[in-house]
PDB file of C-alpha atoms and ligand atoms in Angstrom:
ATOM      1  CA  UNK A   1     -20.726   1.788   8.401  1.00  0.00           C
ATOM      2  CA  UNK A   2     -20.327   2.637   4.987  1.00  0.00           C
ATOM      3  CA  UNK A   3     -20.506   6.490   5.999  1.00  0.00           C
ATOM      4  CA  UNK A   4     -17.758   6.004   8.580  1.00  0.00           C
ATOM      5  CA  UNK A   5     -15.703   3.909   6.415  1.00  0.00           C
ATOM      6  CA  UNK A   6     -15.659   5.159   2.972  1.00  0.00           C
ATOM      7  CA  UNK A   7     -14.415   8.500   4.435  1.00  0.00           C
ATOM      8  CA  UNK A   8     -11.905   6.564   6.400  1.00  0.00           C
ATOM      9  CA  UNK A   9     -10.206   4.759   3.626  1.00  0.00           C
ATOM     10  CA  UNK A  10      -9.825   7.703   1.662  1.00  0.00           C
ATOM     11  CA  UNK A  11      -8.607   9.900   4.521  1.00  0.00           C
ATOM     12  CA  UNK A  12      -6.102   7.012   5.427  1.00  0.00           C
ATOM     13  CA  UNK A  13      -5.123   6.697   1.931  1.00  0.00           C
ATOM     14  CA  UNK A  14      -3.026   9.832   2.280  1.00  0.00           C
ATOM     15  CA  UNK A  15      -1.176   8.739   5.465  1.00  0.00           C
ATOM     16  CA  UNK A  16      -0.827   5.069   3.817  1.00  0.00           C
ATOM     17  CA  UNK A  17       0.602   6.603   0.650  1.00  0.00           C
ATOM     18  CA  UNK A  18       2.678   9.016   2.132  1.00  0.00           C
ATOM     19  CA  UNK A  19       4.573   6.933   4.773  1.00  0.00           C
ATOM     20  CA  UNK A  20       4.846   4.105   2.015  1.00  0.00           C
ATOM     21  CA  UNK A  21       6.854   6.466  -0.381  1.00  0.00           C
ATOM     22  CA  UNK A  22       9.082   7.702   2.356  1.00  0.00           C
ATOM     23  CA  UNK A  23       9.804   4.315   3.658  1.00  0.00           C
ATOM     24  CA  UNK A  24      10.555   3.336   0.035  1.00  0.00           C
ATOM     25  CA  UNK A  25      13.036   6.492  -0.420  1.00  0.00           C
ATOM     26  CA  UNK A  26      14.539   5.767   3.143  1.00  0.00           C
ATOM     27  CA  UNK A  27      16.069   2.700   1.925  1.00  0.00           C
ATOM     28  CA  UNK A  28      16.973   3.839  -1.652  1.00  0.00           C
ATOM     29  CA  UNK A  29      18.732   6.631  -0.132  1.00  0.00           C
ATOM     30  CA  UNK A  30      20.186   3.700   2.308  1.00  0.00           C
ATOM     31  CA  UNK A  31      21.940   2.047  -0.476  1.00  0.00           C
ATOM     32  CA  UNK A  32      23.057   5.072  -2.510  1.00  0.00           C
ATOM     33  CA  UNK A  33      24.776   6.659   0.634  1.00  0.00           C
ATOM     34  CA  UNK A  34      25.741   3.016   2.052  1.00  0.00           C
ATOM     35  CA  UNK A  35      24.440   3.860   5.281  1.00  0.00           C
ATOM     36  CA  UNK A  36      23.940   1.648   8.204  1.00  0.00           C
ATOM     37  CA  UNK A  37      20.584  -0.251   8.903  1.00  0.00           C
ATOM     38  CA  UNK A  38      19.351   1.525  12.135  1.00  0.00           C
ATOM     39  CA  UNK A  39      16.448   1.374  14.428  1.00  0.00           C
ATOM     40  CA  UNK A  40      14.955   4.404  12.853  1.00  0.00           C
ATOM     41  CA  UNK A  41      15.188   2.427   9.224  1.00  0.00           C
ATOM     42  CA  UNK A  42      13.606  -0.547  10.837  1.00  0.00           C
ATOM     43  CA  UNK A  43      10.836   1.609  12.229  1.00  0.00           C
ATOM     44  CA  UNK A  44       9.725   3.106   9.111  1.00  0.00           C
ATOM     45  CA  UNK A  45       9.657   0.052   7.342  1.00  0.00           C
ATOM     46  CA  UNK A  46       7.125  -1.824   9.969  1.00  0.00           C
ATOM     47  CA  UNK A  47       5.566   1.449  10.285  1.00  0.00           C
ATOM     48  CA  UNK A  48       4.453   1.530   6.536  1.00  0.00           C
ATOM     49  CA  UNK A  49       3.832  -1.845   6.737  1.00  0.00           C
ATOM     50  CA  UNK A  50       1.327  -1.880   9.650  1.00  0.00           C
ATOM     51  CA  UNK A  51      -0.409   1.250   8.127  1.00  0.00           C
ATOM     52  CA  UNK A  52      -0.544  -0.103   4.710  1.00  0.00           C
ATOM     53  CA  UNK A  53      -2.174  -3.277   6.353  1.00  0.00           C
ATOM     54  CA  UNK A  54      -4.793  -1.234   8.105  1.00  0.00           C
ATOM     55  CA  UNK A  55      -5.751  -0.123   4.971  1.00  0.00           C
ATOM     56  CA  UNK A  56      -6.292  -3.252   3.425  1.00  0.00           C
ATOM     57  CA  UNK A  57      -8.825  -4.112   6.281  1.00  0.00           C
ATOM     58  CA  UNK A  58     -10.635  -1.246   5.878  1.00  0.00           C
ATOM     59  CA  UNK A  59     -10.389  -1.826   2.364  1.00  0.00           C
ATOM     60  CA  UNK A  60     -11.549  -5.336   2.563  1.00  0.00           C
ATOM     61  CA  UNK A  61     -14.799  -4.553   4.965  1.00  0.00           C
ATOM     62  CA  UNK A  62     -15.508  -1.222   2.321  1.00  0.00           C
ATOM     63  CA  UNK A  63     -15.460  -3.816  -0.712  1.00  0.00           C
ATOM     64  CA  UNK A  64     -18.359  -6.025   0.650  1.00  0.00           C
ATOM     65  CA  UNK A  65     -20.540  -2.400   1.612  1.00  0.00           C
ATOM     66  CA  UNK A  66     -19.686  -0.201  -0.695  1.00  0.00           C
ATOM     67  CA  UNK A  67     -22.080   0.131  -3.879  1.00  0.00           C
ATOM     68  CA  UNK A  68     -18.700   0.432  -5.756  1.00  0.00           C
ATOM     69  CA  UNK A  69     -17.172  -3.137  -4.322  1.00  0.00           C
ATOM     70  CA  UNK A  70     -18.630  -6.638  -4.944  1.00  0.00           C
ATOM     71  CA  UNK A  71     -21.968  -5.540  -5.913  1.00  0.00           C
ATOM     72  CA  UNK A  72     -20.532  -4.166  -8.799  1.00  0.00           C
ATOM     73  CA  UNK A  73     -18.831  -7.045 -10.363  1.00  0.00           C
ATOM     74  CA  UNK A  74     -21.182  -8.206 -12.938  1.00  0.00           C
ATOM     75  CA  UNK A  75     -20.723  -4.648 -14.665  1.00  0.00           C
ATOM     76  CA  UNK A  76     -17.013  -4.976 -16.140  1.00  0.00           C
ATOM     77  CA  UNK A  77     -17.917  -2.616 -19.148  1.00  0.00           C
ATOM     78  CA  UNK A  78     -17.902   0.195 -16.930  1.00  0.00           C
ATOM     79  CA  UNK A  79     -14.484   1.164 -16.147  1.00  0.00           C
ATOM     80  CA  UNK A  80     -15.074   3.189 -13.182  1.00  0.00           C
ATOM     81  CA  UNK A  81     -16.965   0.090 -11.556  1.00  0.00           C
ATOM     82  CA  UNK A  82     -14.340  -2.495 -13.135  1.00  0.00           C
ATOM     83  CA  UNK A  83     -11.730  -0.220 -11.149  1.00  0.00           C
ATOM     84  CA  UNK A  84     -13.167  -0.352  -8.020  1.00  0.00           C
ATOM     85  CA  UNK A  85     -14.599  -3.387  -7.559  1.00  0.00           C
ATOM     86  CA  UNK A  86     -11.913  -5.942  -9.224  1.00  0.00           C
ATOM     87  CA  UNK A  87      -8.633  -3.742 -10.161  1.00  0.00           C
ATOM     88  CA  UNK A  88      -8.160  -1.607  -7.334  1.00  0.00           C
ATOM     89  CA  UNK A  89      -8.563  -4.520  -4.737  1.00  0.00           C
ATOM     90  CA  UNK A  90      -6.533  -6.983  -6.677  1.00  0.00           C
ATOM     91  CA  UNK A  91      -3.656  -4.974  -7.525  1.00  0.00           C
ATOM     92  CA  UNK A  92      -3.555  -3.167  -3.964  1.00  0.00           C
ATOM     93  CA  UNK A  93      -3.684  -6.912  -2.700  1.00  0.00           C
ATOM     94  CA  UNK A  94      -0.447  -7.839  -4.705  1.00  0.00           C
ATOM     95  CA  UNK A  95       1.185  -4.493  -3.648  1.00  0.00           C
ATOM     96  CA  UNK A  96       0.315  -5.508  -0.076  1.00  0.00           C
ATOM     97  CA  UNK A  97       1.920  -8.992  -0.616  1.00  0.00           C
ATOM     98  CA  UNK A  98       5.139  -7.755  -1.912  1.00  0.00           C
ATOM     99  CA  UNK A  99       5.814  -4.960   0.458  1.00  0.00           C
ATOM    100  CA  UNK A 100       5.175  -7.861   3.134  1.00  0.00           C
ATOM    101  CA  UNK A 101       7.369 -10.290   1.419  1.00  0.00           C
ATOM    102  CA  UNK A 102      10.178  -6.957   1.463  1.00  0.00           C
ATOM    103  CA  UNK A 103       9.564  -6.979   4.855  1.00  0.00           C
ATOM    104  CA  UNK A 104      10.128 -10.922   5.966  1.00  0.00           C
ATOM    105  CA  UNK A 105      13.099 -10.942   3.262  1.00  0.00           C
ATOM    106  CA  UNK A 106      14.981  -7.736   4.910  1.00  0.00           C
ATOM    107  CA  UNK A 107      15.183  -9.852   8.365  1.00  0.00           C
ATOM    108  CA  UNK A 108      17.309 -12.697   6.561  1.00  0.00           C
ATOM    109  CA  UNK A 109      19.934 -10.257   5.170  1.00  0.00           C
ATOM    110  CA  UNK A 110      23.123  -9.871   7.361  1.00  0.00           C
ATOM    111  CA  UNK A 111      24.239  -6.971   5.468  1.00  0.00           C
ATOM    112  CA  UNK A 112      22.993  -3.381   5.768  1.00  0.00           C
ATOM    113  CA  UNK A 113      23.053  -2.627   1.999  1.00  0.00           C
ATOM    114  CA  UNK A 114      21.289  -6.334   1.968  1.00  0.00           C
ATOM    115  CA  UNK A 115      18.514  -5.109   4.048  1.00  0.00           C
ATOM    116  CA  UNK A 116      17.845  -1.637   2.168  1.00  0.00           C
ATOM    117  CA  UNK A 117      18.083  -3.653  -0.745  1.00  0.00           C
ATOM    118  CA  UNK A 118      14.953  -6.068   0.023  1.00  0.00           C
ATOM    119  CA  UNK A 119      12.853  -2.917   1.462  1.00  0.00           C
ATOM    120  CA  UNK A 120      14.101  -0.724  -1.402  1.00  0.00           C
ATOM    121  CA  UNK A 121      12.865  -3.293  -4.031  1.00  0.00           C
ATOM    122  CA  UNK A 122       9.539  -4.880  -2.460  1.00  0.00           C
ATOM    123  CA  UNK A 123       8.582  -1.597  -1.133  1.00  0.00           C
ATOM    124  CA  UNK A 124       8.832   0.628  -4.226  1.00  0.00           C
ATOM    125  CA  UNK A 125       7.395  -1.829  -6.110  1.00  0.00           C
ATOM    126  CA  UNK A 126       4.307  -2.485  -3.972  1.00  0.00           C
ATOM    127  CA  UNK A 127       4.082   1.352  -3.668  1.00  0.00           C
ATOM    128  CA  UNK A 128       4.252   1.907  -7.643  1.00  0.00           C
ATOM    129  CA  UNK A 129       1.379  -1.097  -8.141  1.00  0.00           C
ATOM    130  CA  UNK A 130      -0.734   0.628  -5.503  1.00  0.00           C
ATOM    131  CA  UNK A 131      -0.556   4.011  -6.911  1.00  0.00           C
ATOM    132  CA  UNK A 132      -1.032   2.800 -10.668  1.00  0.00           C
ATOM    133  CA  UNK A 133      -4.778   1.640  -9.305  1.00  0.00           C
ATOM    134  CA  UNK A 134      -6.301   4.219  -6.901  1.00  0.00           C
ATOM    135  CA  UNK A 135      -9.284   5.800  -8.240  1.00  0.00           C
ATOM    136  CA  UNK A 136      -8.295   9.241  -8.393  1.00  0.00           C
ATOM    137  CA  UNK A 137     -11.564  10.543  -9.898  1.00  0.00           C
ATOM    138  CA  UNK A 138     -13.693   9.384  -6.711  1.00  0.00           C
ATOM    139  CA  UNK A 139     -11.153  10.538  -4.611  1.00  0.00           C
ATOM    140  CA  UNK A 140     -11.289  13.969  -5.554  1.00  0.00           C
ATOM    141  CA  UNK A 141     -15.016  14.511  -5.652  1.00  0.00           C
TER     142      UNK A 141
HETATM  143  C1  HEM B   1      -2.694   0.357   0.408  1.00  0.00           C
HETATM  144  C2  HEM B   1      -3.874   0.124  -0.307  1.00  0.00           C
HETATM  145  C3  HEM B   1      -4.864   0.708  -0.903  1.00  0.00           C
HETATM  146  C4  HEM B   1      -5.136   2.464  -0.688  1.00  0.00           C
HETATM  147  C5  HEM B   1      -4.127   3.069  -0.433  1.00  0.00           C
HETATM  148  C6  HEM B   1      -6.551   2.625  -1.103  1.00  0.00           C
HETATM  149  C7  HEM B   1      -6.910   3.744  -1.737  1.00  0.00           C
HETATM  150  C8  HEM B   1      -8.294   4.292  -1.871  1.00  0.00           C
HETATM  151  C9  HEM B   1      -8.559   5.775  -2.566  1.00  0.00           C
HETATM  152  C10 HEM B   1      -7.941   6.837  -2.512  1.00  0.00           C
HETATM  153  C11 HEM B   1     -10.237   5.065  -2.817  1.00  0.00           C
HETATM  154  C12 HEM B   1     -10.966   6.125  -3.629  1.00  0.00           C
HETATM  155  C13 HEM B   1     -11.867   6.835  -2.237  1.00  0.00           C
HETATM  156  C14 HEM B   1     -13.092   7.691  -2.378  1.00  0.00           C
HETATM  157  O1  HEM B   1     -13.789   7.361  -3.098  1.00  0.00           O
HETATM  158  O2  HEM B   1     -13.167   8.631  -1.732  1.00  0.00           O
HETATM  159  C15 HEM B   1     -10.258   3.940  -2.569  1.00  0.00           C
HETATM  160  C16 HEM B   1     -11.678   3.732  -2.921  1.00  0.00           C
HETATM  161  C17 HEM B   1     -12.245   2.133  -2.495  1.00  0.00           C
HETATM  162  N1  HEM B   1     -11.473   0.886  -2.045  1.00  0.00           N
HETATM  163 FE1  HEM B   1      -9.445   1.196  -1.728  1.00  0.00          FE
HETATM  164  N2  HEM B   1      -7.173   1.281  -1.107  1.00  0.00           N
HETATM  165  C18 HEM B   1      -6.271   0.478  -0.945  1.00  0.00           C
HETATM  166  C19 HEM B   1      -6.775  -0.985  -0.766  1.00  0.00           C
HETATM  167  C20 HEM B   1      -8.046  -1.688  -0.800  1.00  0.00           C
HETATM  168  C21 HEM B   1      -8.219  -2.795  -0.871  1.00  0.00           C
HETATM  169  C22 HEM B   1      -7.210  -3.818  -0.556  1.00  0.00           C
HETATM  170  C23 HEM B   1      -9.592  -3.092  -1.428  1.00  0.00           C
HETATM  171  C24 HEM B   1     -10.528  -4.384  -1.264  1.00  0.00           C
HETATM  172  C25 HEM B   1     -10.410  -5.758  -0.936  1.00  0.00           C
HETATM  173  C26 HEM B   1     -10.272  -1.954  -1.412  1.00  0.00           C
HETATM  174  C27 HEM B   1     -11.595  -1.054  -1.725  1.00  0.00           C
HETATM  175  C28 HEM B   1     -11.957   0.025  -2.061  1.00  0.00           C
HETATM  176  C29 HEM B   1     -13.269   0.119  -2.601  1.00  0.00           C
HETATM  177  C30 HEM B   1     -14.419  -0.891  -2.606  1.00  0.00           C
HETATM  178  C31 HEM B   1     -13.267   1.516  -2.805  1.00  0.00           C
HETATM  179  C32 HEM B   1     -14.639   2.496  -3.355  1.00  0.00           C
HETATM  180  C33 HEM B   1     -15.290   2.916  -2.252  1.00  0.00           C
HETATM  181  C34 HEM B   1     -16.445   3.979  -2.191  1.00  0.00           C
HETATM  182  O3  HEM B   1     -16.283   4.777  -2.322  1.00  0.00           O
HETATM  183  O4  HEM B   1     -17.592   3.762  -2.073  1.00  0.00           O
HETATM  184  N3  HEM B   1      -9.180  -0.801  -1.097  1.00  0.00           N
HETATM  185  N4  HEM B   1      -9.167   3.204  -2.048  1.00  0.00           N
END
């Protein structure tokens, strides 16, 4: 299972990060150009959230079967292992929580601008948090 999920998590990361970036950018553009919040905007925001949750699910399983996951929690002096076993999962979960909050808060907004603002703030913050704790060195090797 590890040999399937590890590359899946790695490849899926490109898609998730791209779509999250596009959803955040789309919301910022919506505020700047004072656009109407249409079905297209709803779909890209929802799509980004669903993809990010799928990555979270793969990450959760990987965490318990990877030698770089929970089994490395006792080796906090090693910065690479601290990243994959603690910082990456924890910060990414917080990022996902922010994205989910943004999604649910946008639904309560009446105005188009208000909807874009909630998505823009929460998705961008979530995206930046996730980006800040990607194990880049593992990814490119
Ligand atoms: C949107 C959220 C996430 C993104 C974009 C992401 C992305 C990545 C990337 C690019 C890697 C390096 C892949 C490689 O070594 O080739 C990685 C590794 C890893 N991720 Fe995530 N991840 C996310 C969420 C999570 C979560 C929530 C967990 C755990 C609860 C997790 C657990 C892990 C583990 C254990 C590794 C090391 C796997 C290994 O190489 O054995 N990830 N992640």
